[in-house]
mmCIF file with all atom_site columns, C-alpha atoms in Angstrom:
data_model
loop_
_atom_site.group_PDB
_atom_site.id
_atom_site.type_symbol
_atom_site.label_atom_id
_atom_site.label_alt_id
_atom_site.label_comp_id
_atom_site.label_asym_id
_atom_site.label_entity_id
_atom_site.label_seq_id
_atom_site.pdbx_PDB_ins_code
_atom_site.Cartn_x
_atom_site.Cartn_y
_atom_site.Cartn_z
_atom_site.occupancy
_atom_site.B_iso_or_equiv
_atom_site.pdbx_formal_charge
_atom_site.auth_seq_id
_atom_site.auth_comp_id
_atom_site.auth_asym_id
_atom_site.auth_atom_id
_atom_site.pdbx_PDB_model_num
ATOM 1   C CA . ASN R 1 1   ? 17.426 -16.527 -14.639 1.00 53.00 ? 1   ASN R CA 1
ATOM 2   C CA . ALA R 1 2   ? 17.022 -12.922 -15.682 1.00 68.00 ? 2   ALA R CA 1
ATOM 3   C CA . GLY R 1 3   ? 15.535 -10.578 -13.133 1.00 86.00 ? 3   GLY R CA 1
ATOM 4   C CA . VAL R 1 4   ? 12.473 -8.440  -13.593 1.00 93.00 ? 4   VAL R CA 1
ATOM 5   C CA . MET R 1 5   ? 12.949 -6.584  -16.862 1.00 94.00 ? 5   MET R CA 1
ATOM 6   C CA . GLN R 1 6   ? 11.505 -3.153  -17.395 1.00 96.00 ? 6   GLN R CA 1
ATOM 7   C CA . ASN R 1 7   ? 11.689 -1.048  -20.502 1.00 96.00 ? 7   ASN R CA 1
ATOM 8   C CA . PRO R 1 8   ? 12.303 1.557   -21.449 1.00 97.00 ? 8   PRO R CA 1
ATOM 9   C CA . ARG R 1 9   ? 14.612 2.738   -18.687 1.00 96.00 ? 9   ARG R CA 1
ATOM 10  C CA . HIS R 1 10  ? 13.916 6.349   -19.541 1.00 97.00 ? 10  HIS R CA 1
ATOM 11  C CA . LEU R 1 11  ? 10.894 7.729   -21.340 1.00 98.00 ? 11  LEU R CA 1
ATOM 12  C CA . VAL R 1 12  ? 10.214 11.316  -22.307 1.00 98.00 ? 12  VAL R CA 1
ATOM 13  C CA . ARG R 1 13  ? 6.732  12.329  -23.378 1.00 98.00 ? 13  ARG R CA 1
ATOM 14  C CA . ARG R 1 14  ? 5.122  15.635  -24.200 1.00 98.00 ? 14  ARG R CA 1
ATOM 15  C CA . ARG R 1 15  ? 1.989  16.624  -22.338 1.00 97.00 ? 15  ARG R CA 1
ATOM 16  C CA . GLY R 1 16  ? -1.028 14.918  -23.880 1.00 97.00 ? 16  GLY R CA 1
ATOM 17  C CA . GLN R 1 17  ? 0.869  11.953  -25.310 1.00 98.00 ? 17  GLN R CA 1
ATOM 18  C CA . GLU R 1 18  ? 0.554  8.359   -24.193 1.00 98.00 ? 18  GLU R CA 1
ATOM 19  C CA . ALA R 1 19  ? 3.161  6.489   -22.177 1.00 98.00 ? 19  ALA R CA 1
ATOM 20  C CA . ARG R 1 20  ? 3.471  2.694   -22.279 1.00 98.00 ? 20  ARG R CA 1
ATOM 21  C CA . LEU R 1 21  ? 5.707  1.026   -19.723 1.00 98.00 ? 21  LEU R CA 1
ATOM 22  C CA . ARG R 1 22  ? 6.581  -2.651  -20.019 1.00 98.00 ? 22  ARG R CA 1
ATOM 23  C CA . CYS R 1 23  ? 7.469  -5.225  -17.424 1.00 97.00 ? 23  CYS R CA 1
ATOM 24  C CA . SER R 1 24  ? 8.525  -8.838  -17.877 1.00 95.00 ? 24  SER R CA 1
ATOM 25  C CA . PRO R 1 25  ? 8.423  -10.715 -14.554 1.00 92.00 ? 25  PRO R CA 1
ATOM 26  C CA . MET R 1 26  ? 10.963 -13.258 -13.461 1.00 89.00 ? 26  MET R CA 1
ATOM 27  C CA . LYS R 1 27  ? 10.483 -16.675 -14.971 1.00 85.00 ? 27  LYS R CA 1
ATOM 28  C CA . GLY R 1 28  ? 7.938  -18.624 -12.984 1.00 81.00 ? 28  GLY R CA 1
ATOM 29  C CA . HIS R 1 29  ? 6.495  -15.551 -11.271 1.00 84.00 ? 29  HIS R CA 1
ATOM 30  C CA . SER R 1 30  ? 2.791  -15.076 -11.869 1.00 85.00 ? 30  SER R CA 1
ATOM 31  C CA . HIS R 1 31  ? 2.180  -11.967 -9.741  1.00 89.00 ? 31  HIS R CA 1
ATOM 32  C CA . VAL R 1 32  ? 3.077  -8.500  -10.988 1.00 94.00 ? 32  VAL R CA 1
ATOM 33  C CA . TYR R 1 33  ? 2.903  -5.265  -9.027  1.00 95.00 ? 33  TYR R CA 1
ATOM 34  C CA . TRP R 1 34  ? 3.353  -1.681  -10.192 1.00 97.00 ? 34  TRP R CA 1
ATOM 35  C CA . TYR R 1 35  ? 4.594  1.079   -7.907  1.00 97.00 ? 35  TYR R CA 1
ATOM 36  C CA . ARG R 1 36  ? 5.237  4.774   -8.460  1.00 97.00 ? 36  ARG R CA 1
ATOM 37  C CA . GLN R 1 37  ? 8.001  6.770   -6.798  1.00 96.00 ? 37  GLN R CA 1
ATOM 38  C CA . LEU R 1 38  ? 7.716  10.534  -6.757  1.00 91.00 ? 38  LEU R CA 1
ATOM 39  C CA . PRO R 1 39  ? 10.848 12.593  -5.976  1.00 84.00 ? 39  PRO R CA 1
ATOM 40  C CA . GLU R 1 40  ? 11.960 12.382  -2.327  1.00 80.00 ? 40  GLU R CA 1
ATOM 41  C CA . GLU R 1 41  ? 9.246  9.787   -1.614  1.00 84.00 ? 41  GLU R CA 1
ATOM 42  C CA . GLY R 1 42  ? 8.971  6.079   -1.027  1.00 87.00 ? 42  GLY R CA 1
ATOM 43  C CA . LEU R 1 43  ? 7.256  3.815   -3.491  1.00 94.00 ? 43  LEU R CA 1
ATOM 44  C CA . LYS R 1 44  ? 3.454  3.911   -3.606  1.00 95.00 ? 44  LYS R CA 1
ATOM 45  C CA . PHE R 1 45  ? 1.411  0.900   -4.658  1.00 95.00 ? 45  PHE R CA 1
ATOM 46  C CA . MET R 1 46  ? -0.606 1.249   -7.844  1.00 97.00 ? 46  MET R CA 1
ATOM 47  C CA . VAL R 1 47  ? -1.886 -2.126  -9.019  1.00 97.00 ? 47  VAL R CA 1
ATOM 48  C CA . TYR R 1 48  ? -1.498 -5.880  -8.519  1.00 95.00 ? 48  TYR R CA 1
ATOM 49  C CA . LEU R 1 49  ? -2.106 -8.258  -11.414 1.00 94.00 ? 49  LEU R CA 1
ATOM 50  C CA . GLN R 1 50  ? -2.018 -11.930 -12.131 1.00 92.00 ? 50  GLN R CA 1
ATOM 51  C CA . LYS R 1 51  ? -2.201 -13.350 -15.625 1.00 89.00 ? 51  LYS R CA 1
ATOM 52  C CA . GLU R 1 52  ? -5.271 -11.835 -17.334 1.00 90.00 ? 52  GLU R CA 1
ATOM 53  C CA . ASN R 1 53  ? -6.645 -10.563 -14.013 1.00 94.00 ? 53  ASN R CA 1
ATOM 54  C CA . ILE R 1 54  ? -6.472 -7.343  -12.059 1.00 95.00 ? 54  ILE R CA 1
ATOM 55  C CA . ILE R 1 55  ? -6.437 -8.351  -8.406  1.00 93.00 ? 55  ILE R CA 1
ATOM 56  C CA . ASP R 1 56  ? -6.101 -4.970  -6.673  1.00 94.00 ? 56  ASP R CA 1
ATOM 57  C CA . GLU R 1 57  ? -6.105 -1.586  -8.391  1.00 95.00 ? 57  GLU R CA 1
ATOM 58  C CA . SER R 1 58  ? -6.783 0.478   -5.298  1.00 94.00 ? 58  SER R CA 1
ATOM 59  C CA . GLY R 1 59  ? -3.707 2.635   -5.889  1.00 94.00 ? 59  GLY R CA 1
ATOM 60  C CA . MET R 1 60  ? -4.422 3.481   -9.512  1.00 95.00 ? 60  MET R CA 1
ATOM 61  C CA . PRO R 1 61  ? -5.651 6.960   -10.387 1.00 94.00 ? 61  PRO R CA 1
ATOM 62  C CA . LYS R 1 62  ? -9.238 6.726   -11.590 1.00 90.00 ? 62  LYS R CA 1
ATOM 63  C CA . GLU R 1 63  ? -8.581 8.305   -14.956 1.00 94.00 ? 63  GLU R CA 1
ATOM 64  C CA . ARG R 1 64  ? -5.921 7.946   -17.663 1.00 97.00 ? 64  ARG R CA 1
ATOM 65  C CA . PHE R 1 65  ? -4.124 5.007   -16.030 1.00 98.00 ? 65  PHE R CA 1
ATOM 66  C CA . SER R 1 66  ? -4.617 1.365   -16.927 1.00 97.00 ? 66  SER R CA 1
ATOM 67  C CA . ALA R 1 67  ? -2.673 -1.863  -16.539 1.00 97.00 ? 67  ALA R CA 1
ATOM 68  C CA . GLU R 1 68  ? -2.790 -5.307  -18.034 1.00 96.00 ? 68  GLU R CA 1
ATOM 69  C CA . PHE R 1 69  ? -0.934 -8.598  -17.760 1.00 94.00 ? 69  PHE R CA 1
ATOM 70  C CA . PRO R 1 70  ? -1.936 -10.710 -20.752 1.00 92.00 ? 70  PRO R CA 1
ATOM 71  C CA . LYS R 1 71  ? -1.651 -14.443 -21.036 1.00 89.00 ? 71  LYS R CA 1
ATOM 72  C CA . GLU R 1 72  ? 1.362  -13.975 -23.301 1.00 89.00 ? 72  GLU R CA 1
ATOM 73  C CA . GLY R 1 73  ? 3.806  -11.127 -23.150 1.00 91.00 ? 73  GLY R CA 1
ATOM 74  C CA . PRO R 1 74  ? 4.797  -8.481  -20.639 1.00 94.00 ? 74  PRO R CA 1
ATOM 75  C CA . SER R 1 75  ? 2.671  -6.496  -18.267 1.00 96.00 ? 75  SER R CA 1
ATOM 76  C CA . ILE R 1 76  ? 1.874  -3.015  -19.562 1.00 97.00 ? 76  ILE R CA 1
ATOM 77  C CA . LEU R 1 77  ? 1.203  0.138   -17.570 1.00 98.00 ? 77  LEU R CA 1
ATOM 78  C CA . ARG R 1 78  ? -0.453 2.666   -19.825 1.00 98.00 ? 78  ARG R CA 1
ATOM 79  C CA . ILE R 1 79  ? -0.844 6.352   -19.079 1.00 98.00 ? 79  ILE R CA 1
ATOM 80  C CA . GLN R 1 80  ? -2.986 8.326   -21.487 1.00 98.00 ? 80  GLN R CA 1
ATOM 81  C CA . GLN R 1 81  ? -2.777 12.089  -22.004 1.00 98.00 ? 81  GLN R CA 1
ATOM 82  C CA . VAL R 1 82  ? 0.194  12.478  -19.688 1.00 98.00 ? 82  VAL R CA 1
ATOM 83  C CA . VAL R 1 83  ? 0.573  15.562  -17.508 1.00 97.00 ? 83  VAL R CA 1
ATOM 84  C CA . ARG R 1 84  ? 3.613  16.996  -15.733 1.00 95.00 ? 84  ARG R CA 1
ATOM 85  C CA . GLY R 1 85  ? 2.478  15.437  -12.452 1.00 94.00 ? 85  GLY R CA 1
ATOM 86  C CA . ASP R 1 86  ? 2.898  11.967  -13.976 1.00 96.00 ? 86  ASP R CA 1
ATOM 87  C CA . SER R 1 87  ? 6.674  12.475  -14.025 1.00 96.00 ? 87  SER R CA 1
ATOM 88  C CA . ALA R 1 88  ? 8.049  9.834   -11.685 1.00 97.00 ? 88  ALA R CA 1
ATOM 89  C CA . ALA R 1 89  ? 9.893  6.542   -11.530 1.00 97.00 ? 89  ALA R CA 1
ATOM 90  C CA . TYR R 1 90  ? 7.618  3.568   -12.143 1.00 98.00 ? 90  TYR R CA 1
ATOM 91  C CA . PHE R 1 91  ? 8.693  0.234   -10.738 1.00 97.00 ? 91  PHE R CA 1
ATOM 92  C CA . CYS R 1 92  ? 7.446  -3.214  -11.506 1.00 96.00 ? 92  CYS R CA 1
ATOM 93  C CA . ALA R 1 93  ? 7.931  -6.144  -9.154  1.00 94.00 ? 93  ALA R CA 1
ATOM 94  C CA . SER R 1 94  ? 7.137  -9.809  -9.430  1.00 91.00 ? 94  SER R CA 1
ATOM 95  C CA . SER R 1 95  ? 6.601  -12.439 -6.812  1.00 82.00 ? 95  SER R CA 1
ATOM 96  C CA . PRO R 1 96  ? 5.617  -16.045 -6.348  1.00 70.00 ? 96  PRO R CA 1
ATOM 97  C CA . SER R 1 97  ? 4.645  -15.262 -2.752  1.00 60.00 ? 97  SER R CA 1
ATOM 98  C CA . TYR R 1 98  ? 5.871  -13.000 -0.004  1.00 59.00 ? 98  TYR R CA 1
ATOM 99  C CA . GLY R 1 99  ? 8.969  -11.045 -0.928  1.00 68.00 ? 99  GLY R CA 1
ATOM 100 C CA . TYR R 1 100 ? 9.323  -9.140  -4.154  1.00 82.00 ? 100 TYR R CA 1
ATOM 101 C CA . THR R 1 101 ? 11.956 -8.801  -6.822  1.00 87.00 ? 101 THR R CA 1
ATOM 102 C CA . PHE R 1 102 ? 11.929 -5.330  -8.326  1.00 92.00 ? 102 PHE R CA 1
ATOM 103 C CA . GLY R 1 103 ? 12.898 -4.199  -11.778 1.00 93.00 ? 103 GLY R CA 1
ATOM 104 C CA . SER R 1 104 ? 15.176 -1.213  -12.298 1.00 93.00 ? 104 SER R CA 1
ATOM 105 C CA . GLY R 1 105 ? 12.265 1.079   -13.000 1.00 96.00 ? 105 GLY R CA 1
ATOM 106 C CA . THR R 1 106 ? 11.243 3.395   -15.810 1.00 97.00 ? 106 THR R CA 1
ATOM 107 C CA . ARG R 1 107 ? 11.782 7.090   -15.286 1.00 97.00 ? 107 ARG R CA 1
ATOM 108 C CA . LEU R 1 108 ? 9.035  8.979   -17.032 1.00 97.00 ? 108 LEU R CA 1
ATOM 109 C CA . THR R 1 109 ? 9.590  12.640  -17.745 1.00 97.00 ? 109 THR R CA 1
ATOM 110 C CA . VAL R 1 110 ? 6.738  14.720  -19.091 1.00 97.00 ? 110 VAL R CA 1
ATOM 111 C CA . VAL R 1 111 ? 7.802  17.913  -20.833 1.00 97.00 ? 111 VAL R CA 1
ATOM 112 C CA . ALA W 2 1   ? -4.799 1.348   6.707   1.00 81.00 ? 11  ALA W CA 1
ATOM 113 C CA . GLN W 2 2   ? -1.251 0.397   7.460   1.00 88.00 ? 12  GLN W CA 1
ATOM 114 C CA . THR W 2 3   ? 1.375  3.102   7.730   1.00 94.00 ? 13  THR W CA 1
ATOM 115 C CA . VAL W 2 4   ? 5.161  3.024   7.928   1.00 97.00 ? 14  VAL W CA 1
ATOM 116 C CA . THR W 2 5   ? 7.159  5.855   9.464   1.00 97.00 ? 15  THR W CA 1
ATOM 117 C CA . GLN W 2 6   ? 10.858 6.515   9.108   1.00 97.00 ? 16  GLN W CA 1
ATOM 118 C CA . SER W 2 7   ? 11.670 9.415   11.374  1.00 96.00 ? 17  SER W CA 1
ATOM 119 C CA . GLN W 2 8   ? 15.231 10.007  10.158  1.00 97.00 ? 18  GLN W CA 1
ATOM 120 C CA . PRO W 2 9   ? 15.327 11.662  6.716   1.00 96.00 ? 19  PRO W CA 1
ATOM 121 C CA . GLU W 2 10  ? 19.137 11.531  6.749   1.00 97.00 ? 20  GLU W CA 1
ATOM 122 C CA . MET W 2 11  ? 21.829 9.717   8.689   1.00 97.00 ? 21  MET W CA 1
ATOM 123 C CA . SER W 2 12  ? 25.580 9.602   8.420   1.00 97.00 ? 22  SER W CA 1
ATOM 124 C CA . VAL W 2 13  ? 28.173 7.141   9.683   1.00 98.00 ? 23  VAL W CA 1
ATOM 125 C CA . GLN W 2 14  ? 31.938 6.792   9.577   1.00 98.00 ? 24  GLN W CA 1
ATOM 126 C CA . GLU W 2 15  ? 33.326 3.938   7.566   1.00 97.00 ? 25  GLU W CA 1
ATOM 127 C CA . ALA W 2 16  ? 33.712 0.796   9.726   1.00 97.00 ? 26  ALA W CA 1
ATOM 128 C CA . GLU W 2 17  ? 31.314 2.142   12.366  1.00 97.00 ? 27  GLU W CA 1
ATOM 129 C CA . THR W 2 18  ? 27.790 0.976   13.189  1.00 98.00 ? 28  THR W CA 1
ATOM 130 C CA . VAL W 2 19  ? 24.582 2.807   12.387  1.00 98.00 ? 29  VAL W CA 1
ATOM 131 C CA . THR W 2 20  ? 20.949 2.118   13.233  1.00 98.00 ? 30  THR W CA 1
ATOM 132 C CA . LEU W 2 21  ? 18.030 3.232   11.069  1.00 98.00 ? 31  LEU W CA 1
ATOM 133 C CA . SER W 2 22  ? 14.617 3.520   12.702  1.00 98.00 ? 32  SER W CA 1
ATOM 134 C CA . CYS W 2 23  ? 11.235 2.374   11.475  1.00 98.00 ? 33  CYS W CA 1
ATOM 135 C CA . THR W 2 24  ? 7.852  2.167   13.129  1.00 98.00 ? 34  THR W CA 1
ATOM 136 C CA . TYR W 2 25  ? 4.619  0.907   11.643  1.00 97.00 ? 35  TYR W CA 1
ATOM 137 C CA . ASP W 2 26  ? 0.967  0.751   12.443  1.00 96.00 ? 36  ASP W CA 1
ATOM 138 C CA . THR W 2 27  ? -1.265 -2.234  11.734  1.00 95.00 ? 37  THR W CA 1
ATOM 139 C CA . SER W 2 28  ? -4.100 -4.239  13.201  1.00 93.00 ? 38  SER W CA 1
ATOM 140 C CA . GLU W 2 29  ? -2.976 -7.443  11.478  1.00 92.00 ? 39  GLU W CA 1
ATOM 141 C CA . SER W 2 30  ? -1.168 -10.153 13.380  1.00 90.00 ? 40  SER W CA 1
ATOM 142 C CA . ASP W 2 31  ? 0.536  -11.864 10.425  1.00 92.00 ? 41  ASP W CA 1
ATOM 143 C CA . TYR W 2 32  ? 2.728  -9.762  8.224   1.00 94.00 ? 42  TYR W CA 1
ATOM 144 C CA . TYR W 2 33  ? 6.219  -9.286  6.850   1.00 93.00 ? 43  TYR W CA 1
ATOM 145 C CA . LEU W 2 34  ? 8.639  -6.415  7.237   1.00 95.00 ? 44  LEU W CA 1
ATOM 146 C CA . PHE W 2 35  ? 11.448 -5.521  4.885   1.00 95.00 ? 45  PHE W CA 1
ATOM 147 C CA . TRP W 2 36  ? 14.343 -3.168  4.477   1.00 97.00 ? 46  TRP W CA 1
ATOM 148 C CA . TYR W 2 37  ? 15.179 -2.176  0.915   1.00 95.00 ? 47  TYR W CA 1
ATOM 149 C CA . LYS W 2 38  ? 18.263 -0.316  -0.275  1.00 96.00 ? 48  LYS W CA 1
ATOM 150 C CA . GLN W 2 39  ? 18.059 2.078   -3.218  1.00 95.00 ? 49  GLN W CA 1
ATOM 151 C CA . PRO W 2 40  ? 21.433 3.293   -4.506  1.00 94.00 ? 50  PRO W CA 1
ATOM 152 C CA . PRO W 2 41  ? 21.700 6.066   -7.104  1.00 91.00 ? 51  PRO W CA 1
ATOM 153 C CA . SER W 2 42  ? 21.193 3.448   -9.810  1.00 89.00 ? 52  SER W CA 1
ATOM 154 C CA . ARG W 2 43  ? 17.561 3.386   -8.639  1.00 90.00 ? 53  ARG W CA 1
ATOM 155 C CA . GLN W 2 44  ? 17.472 -0.401  -8.290  1.00 91.00 ? 54  GLN W CA 1
ATOM 156 C CA . MET W 2 45  ? 15.450 -1.590  -5.269  1.00 92.00 ? 55  MET W CA 1
ATOM 157 C CA . ILE W 2 46  ? 17.550 -4.183  -3.463  1.00 92.00 ? 56  ILE W CA 1
ATOM 158 C CA . LEU W 2 47  ? 16.126 -6.343  -0.707  1.00 92.00 ? 57  LEU W CA 1
ATOM 159 C CA . VAL W 2 48  ? 18.424 -6.107  2.311   1.00 95.00 ? 58  VAL W CA 1
ATOM 160 C CA . ILE W 2 49  ? 16.594 -8.133  4.935   1.00 94.00 ? 59  ILE W CA 1
ATOM 161 C CA . ARG W 2 50  ? 13.198 -9.611  5.688   1.00 94.00 ? 60  ARG W CA 1
ATOM 162 C CA . GLN W 2 51  ? 11.407 -10.420 8.944   1.00 95.00 ? 61  GLN W CA 1
ATOM 163 C CA . GLU W 2 52  ? 8.318  -12.562 9.443   1.00 93.00 ? 62  GLU W CA 1
ATOM 164 C CA . ALA W 2 53  ? 6.151  -11.214 12.246  1.00 93.00 ? 63  ALA W CA 1
ATOM 165 C CA . TYR W 2 54  ? 5.512  -14.657 13.720  1.00 92.00 ? 64  TYR W CA 1
ATOM 166 C CA . LYS W 2 55  ? 9.219  -15.209 14.278  1.00 90.00 ? 65  LYS W CA 1
ATOM 167 C CA . GLN W 2 56  ? 10.606 -13.873 17.534  1.00 86.00 ? 66  GLN W CA 1
ATOM 168 C CA . GLN W 2 57  ? 14.195 -14.225 16.421  1.00 91.00 ? 67  GLN W CA 1
ATOM 169 C CA . ASN W 2 58  ? 15.617 -11.137 14.754  1.00 94.00 ? 68  ASN W CA 1
ATOM 170 C CA . ALA W 2 59  ? 16.713 -11.604 11.157  1.00 93.00 ? 69  ALA W CA 1
ATOM 171 C CA . THR W 2 60  ? 20.379 -11.259 10.257  1.00 92.00 ? 70  THR W CA 1
ATOM 172 C CA . GLU W 2 61  ? 22.134 -11.046 6.901   1.00 92.00 ? 71  GLU W CA 1
ATOM 173 C CA . ASN W 2 62  ? 25.903 -10.688 7.239   1.00 95.00 ? 72  ASN W CA 1
ATOM 174 C CA . ARG W 2 63  ? 26.538 -7.102  8.437   1.00 97.00 ? 73  ARG W CA 1
ATOM 175 C CA . PHE W 2 64  ? 22.821 -6.281  8.492   1.00 97.00 ? 74  PHE W CA 1
ATOM 176 C CA . SER W 2 65  ? 20.538 -7.134  11.386  1.00 96.00 ? 75  SER W CA 1
ATOM 177 C CA . VAL W 2 66  ? 17.187 -5.969  12.659  1.00 97.00 ? 76  VAL W CA 1
ATOM 178 C CA . ASN W 2 67  ? 15.700 -5.254  16.057  1.00 97.00 ? 77  ASN W CA 1
ATOM 179 C CA . PHE W 2 68  ? 12.069 -6.320  15.728  1.00 96.00 ? 78  PHE W CA 1
ATOM 180 C CA . GLN W 2 69  ? 9.838  -5.274  18.607  1.00 95.00 ? 79  GLN W CA 1
ATOM 181 C CA . LYS W 2 70  ? 6.371  -6.527  17.693  1.00 94.00 ? 80  LYS W CA 1
ATOM 182 C CA . ALA W 2 71  ? 4.521  -5.058  20.654  1.00 94.00 ? 81  ALA W CA 1
ATOM 183 C CA . ALA W 2 72  ? 6.098  -1.662  20.079  1.00 96.00 ? 82  ALA W CA 1
ATOM 184 C CA . LYS W 2 73  ? 5.657  -2.000  16.282  1.00 96.00 ? 83  LYS W CA 1
ATOM 185 C CA . SER W 2 74  ? 9.256  -1.109  15.758  1.00 97.00 ? 84  SER W CA 1
ATOM 186 C CA . PHE W 2 75  ? 11.647 -2.523  13.160  1.00 97.00 ? 85  PHE W CA 1
ATOM 187 C CA . SER W 2 76  ? 15.091 -0.933  13.141  1.00 98.00 ? 86  SER W CA 1
ATOM 188 C CA . LEU W 2 77  ? 18.010 -1.843  10.878  1.00 98.00 ? 87  LEU W CA 1
ATOM 189 C CA . LYS W 2 78  ? 21.551 -2.054  12.195  1.00 98.00 ? 88  LYS W CA 1
ATOM 190 C CA . ILE W 2 79  ? 24.457 -1.892  9.767   1.00 98.00 ? 89  ILE W CA 1
ATOM 191 C CA . SER W 2 80  ? 27.746 -2.999  11.260  1.00 98.00 ? 90  SER W CA 1
ATOM 192 C CA . ASP W 2 81  ? 31.210 -2.253  9.878   1.00 97.00 ? 91  ASP W CA 1
ATOM 193 C CA . SER W 2 82  ? 29.738 0.279   7.453   1.00 98.00 ? 92  SER W CA 1
ATOM 194 C CA . GLN W 2 83  ? 31.242 0.375   3.995   1.00 97.00 ? 93  GLN W CA 1
ATOM 195 C CA . LEU W 2 84  ? 31.253 3.096   1.356   1.00 97.00 ? 94  LEU W CA 1
ATOM 196 C CA . GLY W 2 85  ? 29.005 0.914   -0.784  1.00 96.00 ? 95  GLY W CA 1
ATOM 197 C CA . ASP W 2 86  ? 26.323 1.035   1.902   1.00 97.00 ? 96  ASP W CA 1
ATOM 198 C CA . ALA W 2 87  ? 25.593 4.663   1.032   1.00 97.00 ? 97  ALA W CA 1
ATOM 199 C CA . ALA W 2 88  ? 22.045 4.755   -0.365  1.00 97.00 ? 98  ALA W CA 1
ATOM 200 C CA . MET W 2 89  ? 18.413 5.449   0.454   1.00 96.00 ? 99  MET W CA 1
ATOM 201 C CA . TYR W 2 90  ? 16.982 2.847   2.795   1.00 98.00 ? 100 TYR W CA 1
ATOM 202 C CA . PHE W 2 91  ? 13.280 2.107   2.815   1.00 97.00 ? 101 PHE W CA 1
ATOM 203 C CA . CYS W 2 92  ? 11.346 0.205   5.438   1.00 97.00 ? 102 CYS W CA 1
ATOM 204 C CA . ALA W 2 93  ? 8.315  -1.663  4.077   1.00 95.00 ? 103 ALA W CA 1
ATOM 205 C CA . TYR W 2 94  ? 5.331  -3.593  5.417   1.00 95.00 ? 104 TYR W CA 1
ATOM 206 C CA . GLN W 2 95  ? 3.453  -6.394  3.698   1.00 92.00 ? 105 GLN W CA 1
ATOM 207 C CA . GLY W 2 96  ? 0.271  -7.819  5.150   1.00 89.00 ? 106 GLY W CA 1
ATOM 208 C CA . GLY W 2 97  ? -2.607 -9.890  3.884   1.00 84.00 ? 107 GLY W CA 1
ATOM 209 C CA . SER W 2 98  ? -3.263 -7.662  0.900   1.00 82.00 ? 108 SER W CA 1
ATOM 210 C CA . GLU W 2 99  ? 0.190  -8.500  -0.482  1.00 82.00 ? 109 GLU W CA 1
ATOM 211 C CA . LYS W 2 100 ? 0.951  -4.919  -1.463  1.00 89.00 ? 110 LYS W CA 1
ATOM 212 C CA . LEU W 2 101 ? 3.959  -3.260  0.111   1.00 92.00 ? 111 LEU W CA 1
ATOM 213 C CA . VAL W 2 102 ? 3.585  -0.089  2.152   1.00 94.00 ? 112 VAL W CA 1
ATOM 214 C CA . PHE W 2 103 ? 6.794  1.939   2.222   1.00 95.00 ? 113 PHE W CA 1
ATOM 215 C CA . GLY W 2 104 ? 8.158  4.583   4.508   1.00 96.00 ? 114 GLY W CA 1
ATOM 216 C CA . LYS W 2 105 ? 9.586  7.780   3.040   1.00 94.00 ? 115 LYS W CA 1
ATOM 217 C CA . GLY W 2 106 ? 13.144 6.577   3.378   1.00 96.00 ? 116 GLY W CA 1
ATOM 218 C CA . THR W 2 107 ? 16.377 7.463   5.132   1.00 97.00 ? 117 THR W CA 1
ATOM 219 C CA . LYS W 2 108 ? 19.346 8.725   3.159   1.00 97.00 ? 118 LYS W CA 1
ATOM 220 C CA . LEU W 2 109 ? 22.509 7.124   4.534   1.00 98.00 ? 119 LEU W CA 1
ATOM 221 C CA . THR W 2 110 ? 25.880 8.760   3.933   1.00 98.00 ? 120 THR W CA 1
ATOM 222 C CA . VAL W 2 111 ? 29.067 6.864   4.723   1.00 98.00 ? 121 VAL W CA 1
ATOM 223 C CA . ASN W 2 112 ? 32.084 9.059   5.427   1.00 97.00 ? 122 ASN W CA 1
ATOM 224 C CA . PRO W 2 113 ? 35.571 7.727   4.672   1.00 95.00 ? 123 PRO W CA 1
#
């Protein structure tokens, strides 16, 4: 049973481009969470999704950020018109209930 | 809103010795979970240990144990017989009814040979 798969592992984007981060949860897990880790910080919650539904997006910036978890396929975190401040590690986690399994994260660098 | 505080940005321990990492939290909920995660340089978040708030017994996983003081809202991690592979960032995390995890800022643990 593969763990939570995130790709790409590293992503470099120029300012103004779009970044698309993918997350495939563990088999049988229907809850997906996205977290962001800035340098020297702990992880900060962004959004919680179930299949085709956004359950809690209280941690998402109001503009440029969106997330989806379609009926088929991976969950996608999309950042439009990236800025330097978006540079961070983005983690996805999946869970059937309490207790998460995290992916290895995507490190986004905006140049 | 819930908060998690780790007051030790860095700690060091000699190999084979014992070290305790501190964590306090603030919440008005009565049912919740607490976790310690390890993040080595590979960046992977690894679950070390988990504690359910309704359980009085402290959780233990091999060389890792916690001291959970619910009234004091304290949740410290003790690592016994420290090994070089224990060197990492350690994050304390809280999970309540909203299901999202709230993390502390982390403690960087160095293990000296």
